[in-house]
Amino acid sequence: GAFSKLLSARRIKTIAADGDYAAIGKLYRKITADRETNILPLIIDLANPAPATGMNNKERPSFLNRIKNTDIGLALALIHHLCLGKNIPLCSTAEMFSASCKNLVIEFVPKTDPKSQLLLLNKKDIYANYTSENFETAFSKFFKTLQKQPIPGTKRVLYLMQRING
């Protein structure tokens, strides 16, 4: 919610999507109390986003279709949840983001990170392909990296990317 509020303060319409009920609930209570109208908080599991619904699946478009071609996506502390927590390949995450946003700020969280280690605590580490090099390769099929910034005090890296071909 903190980053969504930064965007909202600049009058940028923002969808704050997270699978964490508590985080979205806290954000909802805050924006309701502050009467903010630029943030739409949604509980969404990006590994299983809301599908199109209604008659012939045409009454309400899918979540991914509704956010198609947004100006910018923020994927902070997310990629490890999708890849290590939900077993989604890097190439699939890259494709999803390319369909949803023109520009992307994404944080790569390596396997050695304490939060990644928590995700791997009770499961077999079958994620030899989850590396920063493979992350960059997967995303380079859809995005051009404009900037790459290590996050001080961690092994995490923040990327600013722009979708290739529009």
mmCIF file of N, CA, C and O in Angstrom, residues 22-99:
data_model
loop_
_atom_site.group_PDB
_atom_site.id
_atom_site.type_symbol
_atom_site.label_atom_id
_atom_site.label_comp_id
_atom_site.label_asym_id
_atom_site.label_seq_id
_atom_site.Cartn_x
_atom_site.Cartn_y
_atom_site.Cartn_z
ATOM 1 N N ALA A 22 -4.752 -9.395 4.697
ATOM 2 C CA ALA A 22 -4.467 -8.418 5.754
ATOM 3 C C ALA A 22 -3.896 -7.129 5.169
ATOM 4 O O ALA A 22 -4.292 -6.027 5.574
ATOM 5 N N ALA A 23 -2.988 -7.252 4.215
ATOM 6 C CA ALA A 23 -2.378 -6.071 3.614
ATOM 7 C C ALA A 23 -3.413 -5.246 2.849
ATOM 8 O O ALA A 23 -3.458 -4.015 2.974
ATOM 9 N N ILE A 24 -4.251 -5.902 2.076
ATOM 10 C CA ILE A 24 -5.273 -5.188 1.316
ATOM 11 C C ILE A 24 -6.326 -4.611 2.259
ATOM 12 O O ILE A 24 -6.810 -3.488 2.067
ATOM 13 N N GLY A 25 -6.672 -5.347 3.305
ATOM 14 C CA GLY A 25 -7.628 -4.840 4.289
ATOM 15 C C GLY A 25 -7.115 -3.583 4.977
ATOM 16 O O GLY A 25 -7.854 -2.608 5.158
ATOM 17 N N LYS A 26 -5.855 -3.593 5.340
ATOM 18 C CA LYS A 26 -5.228 -2.423 5.979
ATOM 19 C C LYS A 26 -5.221 -1.229 5.030
ATOM 20 O O LYS A 26 -5.550 -0.107 5.418
ATOM 21 N N LEU A 27 -4.860 -1.486 3.765
ATOM 22 C CA LEU A 27 -4.862 -0.412 2.770
ATOM 23 C C LEU A 27 -6.276 0.116 2.571
ATOM 24 O O LEU A 27 -6.495 1.335 2.519
ATOM 25 N N TYR A 28 -7.253 -0.773 2.486
ATOM 26 C CA TYR A 28 -8.648 -0.353 2.287
ATOM 27 C C TYR A 28 -9.113 0.559 3.431
ATOM 28 O O TYR A 28 -9.714 1.607 3.204
ATOM 29 N N ARG A 29 -8.819 0.152 4.658
ATOM 30 C CA ARG A 29 -9.221 0.974 5.812
ATOM 31 C C ARG A 29 -8.543 2.339 5.776
ATOM 32 O O ARG A 29 -9.164 3.362 6.074
ATOM 33 N N LYS A 30 -7.279 2.376 5.373
ATOM 34 C CA LYS A 30 -6.532 3.642 5.312
ATOM 35 C C LYS A 30 -7.095 4.562 4.234
ATOM 36 O O LYS A 30 -7.337 5.748 4.486
ATOM 37 N N ILE A 31 -7.314 4.044 3.039
ATOM 38 C CA ILE A 31 -7.807 4.931 1.972
ATOM 39 C C ILE A 31 -9.259 5.341 2.204
ATOM 40 O O ILE A 31 -9.659 6.429 1.813
ATOM 41 N N THR A 32 -10.030 4.484 2.877
ATOM 42 C CA THR A 32 -11.401 4.854 3.216
ATOM 43 C C THR A 32 -11.391 5.994 4.234
ATOM 44 O O THR A 32 -12.113 6.982 4.083
ATOM 45 N N ALA A 33 -10.547 5.863 5.251
ATOM 46 C CA ALA A 33 -10.451 6.914 6.275
ATOM 47 C C ALA A 33 -9.955 8.225 5.676
ATOM 48 O O ALA A 33 -10.410 9.305 6.057
ATOM 49 N N ASP A 34 -9.023 8.130 4.724
ATOM 50 C CA ASP A 34 -8.453 9.323 4.098
ATOM 51 C C ASP A 34 -9.277 9.824 2.913
ATOM 52 O O ASP A 34 -8.920 10.814 2.284
ATOM 53 N N ARG A 35 -10.353 9.094 2.570
ATOM 54 C CA ARG A 35 -11.225 9.423 1.439
ATOM 55 C C ARG A 35 -10.459 9.517 0.113
ATOM 56 O O ARG A 35 -10.749 10.361 -0.729
ATOM 57 N N GLU A 36 -9.492 8.638 -0.038
ATOM 58 C CA GLU A 36 -8.733 8.580 -1.287
ATOM 59 C C GLU A 36 -9.555 7.864 -2.340
ATOM 60 O O GLU A 36 -10.171 6.845 -2.062
ATOM 61 N N THR A 37 -9.518 8.379 -3.551
ATOM 62 C CA THR A 37 -10.303 7.773 -4.631
ATOM 63 C C THR A 37 -9.436 7.274 -5.783
ATOM 64 O O THR A 37 -9.964 6.723 -6.737
ATOM 65 N N ASN A 38 -8.130 7.448 -5.699
ATOM 66 C CA ASN A 38 -7.254 7.038 -6.796
ATOM 67 C C ASN A 38 -6.713 5.623 -6.661
ATOM 68 O O ASN A 38 -5.999 5.159 -7.529
ATOM 69 N N ILE A 39 -7.022 4.935 -5.549
ATOM 70 C CA ILE A 39 -6.518 3.578 -5.335
ATOM 71 C C ILE A 39 -7.687 2.608 -5.256
ATOM 72 O O ILE A 39 -8.631 2.817 -4.505
ATOM 73 N N LEU A 40 -7.593 1.546 -6.039
ATOM 74 C CA LEU A 40 -8.557 0.455 -5.976
ATOM 75 C C LEU A 40 -7.829 -0.761 -5.403
ATOM 76 O O LEU A 40 -7.022 -1.380 -6.086
ATOM 77 N N PRO A 41 -8.073 -1.105 -4.128
ATOM 78 C CA PRO A 41 -7.399 -2.268 -3.541
ATOM 79 C C PRO A 41 -8.142 -3.560 -3.888
ATOM 80 O O PRO A 41 -9.354 -3.650 -3.711
ATOM 81 N N LEU A 42 -7.423 -4.535 -4.410
ATOM 82 C CA LEU A 42 -8.029 -5.804 -4.806
ATOM 83 C C LEU A 42 -7.233 -6.978 -4.254
ATOM 84 O O LEU A 42 -5.998 -6.977 -4.316
ATOM 85 N N ILE A 43 -7.935 -7.969 -3.761
ATOM 86 C CA ILE A 43 -7.290 -9.215 -3.352
ATOM 87 C C ILE A 43 -7.263 -10.101 -4.590
ATOM 88 O O ILE A 43 -8.303 -10.526 -5.084
ATOM 89 N N ILE A 44 -6.067 -10.326 -5.100
ATOM 90 C CA ILE A 44 -5.893 -11.098 -6.334
ATOM 91 C C ILE A 44 -4.716 -12.054 -6.159
ATOM 92 O O ILE A 44 -3.639 -11.643 -5.730
ATOM 93 N N ASP A 45 -4.912 -13.293 -6.510
ATOM 94 C CA ASP A 45 -3.827 -14.263 -6.576
ATOM 95 C C ASP A 45 -3.391 -14.284 -8.041
ATOM 96 O O ASP A 45 -4.107 -14.826 -8.890
ATOM 97 N N LEU A 46 -2.252 -13.701 -8.340
ATOM 98 C CA LEU A 46 -1.800 -13.620 -9.735
ATOM 99 C C LEU A 46 -1.498 -14.986 -10.343
ATOM 100 O O LEU A 46 -1.440 -15.111 -11.562
ATOM 101 N N ALA A 47 -1.343 -16.000 -9.504
ATOM 102 C CA ALA A 47 -1.161 -17.355 -10.026
ATOM 103 C C ALA A 47 -2.490 -17.944 -10.478
ATOM 104 O O ALA A 47 -2.521 -18.927 -11.215
ATOM 105 N N ASN A 48 -3.579 -17.340 -10.052
ATOM 106 C CA ASN A 48 -4.915 -17.805 -10.395
ATOM 107 C C ASN A 48 -5.855 -16.596 -10.401
ATOM 108 O O ASN A 48 -6.763 -16.498 -9.580
ATOM 109 N N PRO A 49 -5.631 -15.656 -11.326
ATOM 110 C CA PRO A 49 -6.416 -14.420 -11.320
ATOM 111 C C PRO A 49 -7.869 -14.642 -11.725
ATOM 112 O O PRO A 49 -8.205 -15.658 -12.332
ATOM 113 N N ALA A 50 -8.696 -13.680 -11.373
ATOM 114 C CA ALA A 50 -10.122 -13.775 -11.681
ATOM 115 C C ALA A 50 -10.332 -13.933 -13.187
ATOM 116 O O ALA A 50 -9.814 -13.150 -13.981
ATOM 117 N N PRO A 51 -11.109 -14.941 -13.579
ATOM 118 C CA PRO A 51 -11.378 -15.156 -15.006
ATOM 119 C C PRO A 51 -12.530 -14.276 -15.485
ATOM 120 O O PRO A 51 -13.215 -13.634 -14.692
ATOM 121 N N ALA A 52 -12.760 -14.283 -16.771
ATOM 122 C CA ALA A 52 -13.948 -13.636 -17.324
ATOM 123 C C ALA A 52 -15.163 -14.391 -16.802
ATOM 124 O O ALA A 52 -15.116 -15.608 -16.626
ATOM 125 N N THR A 53 -16.232 -13.658 -16.527
ATOM 126 C CA THR A 53 -17.432 -14.295 -15.977
ATOM 127 C C THR A 53 -18.683 -13.768 -16.660
ATOM 128 O O THR A 53 -18.632 -12.840 -17.456
ATOM 129 N N GLY A 54 -19.798 -14.365 -16.284
ATOM 130 C CA GLY A 54 -21.085 -13.944 -16.832
ATOM 131 C C GLY A 54 -21.438 -14.751 -18.071
ATOM 132 O O GLY A 54 -20.751 -15.696 -18.458
ATOM 133 N N MET A 55 -22.545 -14.371 -18.697
ATOM 134 C CA MET A 55 -23.032 -15.068 -19.877
ATOM 135 C C MET A 55 -21.963 -15.107 -20.955
ATOM 136 O O MET A 55 -21.432 -14.078 -21.362
ATOM 137 N N ASN A 56 -21.614 -16.302 -21.369
ATOM 138 C CA ASN A 56 -20.577 -16.527 -22.382
ATOM 139 C C ASN A 56 -19.245 -15.892 -22.006
ATOM 140 O O ASN A 56 -18.447 -15.539 -22.874
ATOM 141 N N ASN A 57 -19.017 -15.714 -20.715
ATOM 142 C CA ASN A 57 -17.795 -15.067 -20.204
ATOM 143 C C ASN A 57 -17.585 -13.678 -20.811
ATOM 144 O O ASN A 57 -16.464 -13.238 -20.980
ATOM 145 N N LYS A 58 -18.676 -12.977 -21.098
ATOM 146 C CA LYS A 58 -18.566 -11.673 -21.743
ATOM 147 C C LYS A 58 -19.094 -10.523 -20.898
ATOM 148 O O LYS A 58 -18.987 -9.377 -21.287
ATOM 149 N N GLU A 59 -19.691 -10.821 -19.750
ATOM 150 C CA GLU A 59 -20.234 -9.747 -18.927
ATOM 151 C C GLU A 59 -19.139 -9.007 -18.169
ATOM 152 O O GLU A 59 -19.184 -7.785 -18.043
ATOM 153 N N ARG A 60 -18.193 -9.769 -17.662
ATOM 154 C CA ARG A 60 -17.090 -9.177 -16.916
ATOM 155 C C ARG A 60 -15.787 -9.763 -17.433
ATOM 156 O O ARG A 60 -15.576 -10.973 -17.352
ATOM 157 N N PRO A 61 -14.894 -8.924 -17.925
ATOM 158 C CA PRO A 61 -13.621 -9.450 -18.439
ATOM 159 C C PRO A 61 -12.729 -9.953 -17.302
ATOM 160 O O PRO A 61 -12.913 -9.596 -16.142
ATOM 161 N N SER A 62 -11.762 -10.758 -17.652
ATOM 162 C CA SER A 62 -10.812 -11.278 -16.665
ATOM 163 C C SER A 62 -10.002 -10.130 -16.066
ATOM 164 O O SER A 62 -9.899 -9.048 -16.656
ATOM 165 N N PHE A 63 -9.422 -10.393 -14.907
ATOM 166 C CA PHE A 63 -8.569 -9.378 -14.275
ATOM 167 C C PHE A 63 -7.446 -8.969 -15.211
ATOM 168 O O PHE A 63 -7.188 -7.784 -15.412
ATOM 169 N N LEU A 64 -6.770 -9.945 -15.813
ATOM 170 C CA LEU A 64 -5.637 -9.623 -16.694
ATOM 171 C C LEU A 64 -6.082 -8.837 -17.923
ATOM 172 O O LEU A 64 -5.345 -7.978 -18.413
ATOM 173 N N ASN A 65 -7.280 -9.081 -18.402
ATOM 174 C CA ASN A 65 -7.785 -8.314 -19.533
ATOM 175 C C ASN A 65 -8.127 -6.879 -19.117
ATOM 176 O O ASN A 65 -7.922 -5.939 -19.868
ATOM 177 N N ARG A 66 -8.631 -6.726 -17.889
ATOM 178 C CA ARG A 66 -8.982 -5.386 -17.400
ATOM 179 C C ARG A 66 -7.757 -4.511 -17.181
ATOM 180 O O ARG A 66 -7.849 -3.296 -17.273
ATOM 181 N N ILE A 67 -6.613 -5.122 -16.871
ATOM 182 C CA ILE A 67 -5.420 -4.307 -16.621
ATOM 183 C C ILE A 67 -4.495 -4.243 -17.835
ATOM 184 O O ILE A 67 -3.404 -3.687 -17.763
ATOM 185 N N LYS A 68 -4.945 -4.787 -18.938
ATOM 186 C CA LYS A 68 -4.137 -4.817 -20.159
ATOM 187 C C LYS A 68 -3.685 -3.408 -20.547
ATOM 188 O O LYS A 68 -4.466 -2.473 -20.527
ATOM 189 N N ASN A 69 -2.408 -3.293 -20.873
ATOM 190 C CA ASN A 69 -1.818 -2.041 -21.372
ATOM 191 C C ASN A 69 -1.835 -0.885 -20.379
ATOM 192 O O ASN A 69 -1.923 0.264 -20.775
ATOM 193 N N THR A 70 -1.731 -1.192 -19.080
ATOM 194 C CA THR A 70 -1.568 -0.104 -18.126
ATOM 195 C C THR A 70 -0.226 0.557 -18.383
ATOM 196 O O THR A 70 0.678 -0.034 -18.981
ATOM 197 N N ASP A 71 -0.095 1.785 -17.934
ATOM 198 C CA ASP A 71 1.149 2.521 -18.190
ATOM 199 C C ASP A 71 2.341 1.931 -17.447
ATOM 200 O O ASP A 71 3.423 1.810 -18.004
ATOM 201 N N ILE A 72 2.117 1.593 -16.177
ATOM 202 C CA ILE A 72 3.237 1.060 -15.395
ATOM 203 C C ILE A 72 2.745 0.017 -14.404
ATOM 204 O O ILE A 72 1.677 0.147 -13.811
ATOM 205 N N GLY A 73 3.536 -1.019 -14.256
ATOM 206 C CA GLY A 73 3.267 -2.055 -13.259
ATOM 207 C C GLY A 73 4.383 -2.050 -12.235
ATOM 208 O O GLY A 73 5.551 -1.867 -12.578
ATOM 209 N N LEU A 74 4.023 -2.222 -10.986
ATOM 210 C CA LEU A 74 5.000 -2.356 -9.908
ATOM 211 C C LEU A 74 4.908 -3.779 -9.379
ATOM 212 O O LEU A 74 3.845 -4.192 -8.919
ATOM 213 N N ALA A 75 5.981 -4.506 -9.464
ATOM 214 C CA ALA A 75 6.015 -5.884 -8.965
ATOM 215 C C ALA A 75 7.141 -5.966 -7.939
ATOM 216 O O ALA A 75 8.250 -6.403 -8.228
ATOM 217 N N LEU A 76 6.817 -5.495 -6.751
ATOM 218 C CA LEU A 76 7.818 -5.424 -5.686
ATOM 219 C C LEU A 76 7.607 -6.583 -4.718
ATOM 220 O O LEU A 76 6.494 -6.825 -4.267
ATOM 221 N N ALA A 77 8.686 -7.292 -4.432
ATOM 222 C CA ALA A 77 8.634 -8.467 -3.538
ATOM 223 C C ALA A 77 7.553 -9.445 -3.994
ATOM 224 O O ALA A 77 6.767 -9.942 -3.204
ATOM 225 N N LEU A 78 7.523 -9.710 -5.292
ATOM 226 C CA LEU A 78 6.476 -10.566 -5.861
ATOM 227 C C LEU A 78 7.016 -11.778 -6.621
ATOM 228 O O LEU A 78 6.486 -12.881 -6.489
ATOM 229 N N ILE A 79 8.059 -11.590 -7.412
ATOM 230 C CA ILE A 79 8.497 -12.628 -8.347
ATOM 231 C C ILE A 79 8.830 -13.947 -7.643
ATOM 232 O O ILE A 79 8.517 -15.024 -8.139
ATOM 233 N N HIS A 80 9.430 -13.889 -6.468
ATOM 234 C CA HIS A 80 9.769 -15.114 -5.744
ATOM 235 C C HIS A 80 8.519 -15.843 -5.265
ATOM 236 O O HIS A 80 8.505 -17.062 -5.182
ATOM 237 N N HIS A 81 7.457 -15.096 -4.957
ATOM 238 C CA HIS A 81 6.202 -15.744 -4.569
ATOM 239 C C HIS A 81 5.596 -16.518 -5.749
ATOM 240 O O HIS A 81 5.094 -17.625 -5.576
ATOM 241 N N LEU A 82 5.653 -15.917 -6.935
ATOM 242 C CA LEU A 82 5.103 -16.582 -8.112
ATOM 243 C C LEU A 82 5.948 -17.791 -8.527
ATOM 244 O O LEU A 82 5.417 -18.866 -8.787
ATOM 245 N N CYS A 83 7.264 -17.591 -8.577
ATOM 246 C CA CYS A 83 8.138 -18.655 -9.083
ATOM 247 C C CYS A 83 8.443 -19.733 -8.047
ATOM 248 O O CYS A 83 8.308 -20.924 -8.342
ATOM 249 N N LEU A 84 8.840 -19.330 -6.860
ATOM 250 C CA LEU A 84 9.208 -20.313 -5.837
ATOM 251 C C LEU A 84 7.997 -20.803 -5.044
ATOM 252 O O LEU A 84 7.920 -21.963 -4.678
ATOM 253 N N GLY A 85 7.068 -19.895 -4.789
ATOM 254 C CA GLY A 85 5.901 -20.261 -3.999
ATOM 255 C C GLY A 85 4.812 -20.951 -4.795
ATOM 256 O O GLY A 85 4.140 -21.855 -4.308
ATOM 257 N N LYS A 86 4.627 -20.540 -6.051
ATOM 258 C CA LYS A 86 3.527 -21.067 -6.873
ATOM 259 C C LYS A 86 3.996 -21.905 -8.050
ATOM 260 O O LYS A 86 3.192 -22.339 -8.868
ATOM 261 N N ASN A 87 5.308 -22.094 -8.192
ATOM 262 C CA ASN A 87 5.898 -22.947 -9.245
ATOM 263 C C ASN A 87 5.638 -22.428 -10.656
ATOM 264 O O ASN A 87 5.477 -23.212 -11.598
ATOM 265 N N ILE A 88 5.582 -21.133 -10.822
ATOM 266 C CA ILE A 88 5.350 -20.550 -12.142
ATOM 267 C C ILE A 88 6.701 -20.200 -12.766
ATOM 268 O O ILE A 88 7.507 -19.506 -12.143
ATOM 269 N N PRO A 89 6.972 -20.655 -13.964
ATOM 270 C CA PRO A 89 8.258 -20.365 -14.614
ATOM 271 C C PRO A 89 8.452 -18.871 -14.880
ATOM 272 O O PRO A 89 7.486 -18.129 -15.088
ATOM 273 N N LEU A 90 9.704 -18.460 -14.883
ATOM 274 C CA LEU A 90 10.037 -17.059 -15.163
ATOM 275 C C LEU A 90 9.466 -16.596 -16.500
ATOM 276 O O LEU A 90 8.963 -15.476 -16.612
ATOM 277 N N CYS A 91 9.512 -17.460 -17.511
ATOM 278 C CA CYS A 91 9.015 -17.068 -18.835
ATOM 279 C C CYS A 91 7.512 -16.766 -18.786
ATOM 280 O O CYS A 91 7.036 -15.848 -19.461
ATOM 281 N N SER A 92 6.766 -17.490 -17.972
ATOM 282 C CA SER A 92 5.322 -17.243 -17.857
ATOM 283 C C SER A 92 5.036 -15.944 -17.120
ATOM 284 O O SER A 92 4.100 -15.223 -17.473
ATOM 285 N N THR A 93 5.824 -15.643 -16.106
ATOM 286 C CA THR A 93 5.619 -14.377 -15.397
ATOM 287 C C THR A 93 5.962 -13.208 -16.312
ATOM 288 O O THR A 93 5.253 -12.205 -16.329
ATOM 289 N N ALA A 94 7.027 -13.337 -17.067
ATOM 290 C CA ALA A 94 7.416 -12.278 -17.999
ATOM 291 C C ALA A 94 6.314 -12.033 -19.025
ATOM 292 O O ALA A 94 5.975 -10.888 -19.333
ATOM 293 N N GLU A 95 5.746 -13.105 -19.548
ATOM 294 C CA GLU A 95 4.664 -12.984 -20.527
ATOM 295 C C GLU A 95 3.440 -12.298 -19.916
ATOM 296 O O GLU A 95 2.818 -11.435 -20.539
ATOM 297 N N MET A 96 3.088 -12.660 -18.676
ATOM 298 C CA MET A 96 1.944 -12.044 -18.007
ATOM 299 C C MET A 96 2.153 -10.537 -17.843
ATOM 300 O O MET A 96 1.278 -9.744 -18.156
ATOM 301 N N PHE A 97 3.338 -10.157 -17.366
ATOM 302 C CA PHE A 97 3.597 -8.727 -17.186
ATOM 303 C C PHE A 97 3.621 -7.987 -18.517
ATOM 304 O O PHE A 97 3.169 -6.849 -18.610
ATOM 305 N N SER A 98 4.124 -8.631 -19.570
ATOM 306 C CA SER A 98 4.174 -7.953 -20.871
ATOM 307 C C SER A 98 2.780 -7.694 -21.422
ATOM 308 O O SER A 98 2.561 -6.731 -22.149
ATOM 309 N N ALA A 99 1.834 -8.547 -21.077
ATOM 310 C CA ALA A 99 0.455 -8.353 -21.532
ATOM 311 C C ALA A 99 -0.282 -7.313 -20.699
ATOM 312 O O ALA A 99 -1.314 -6.800 -21.117
#
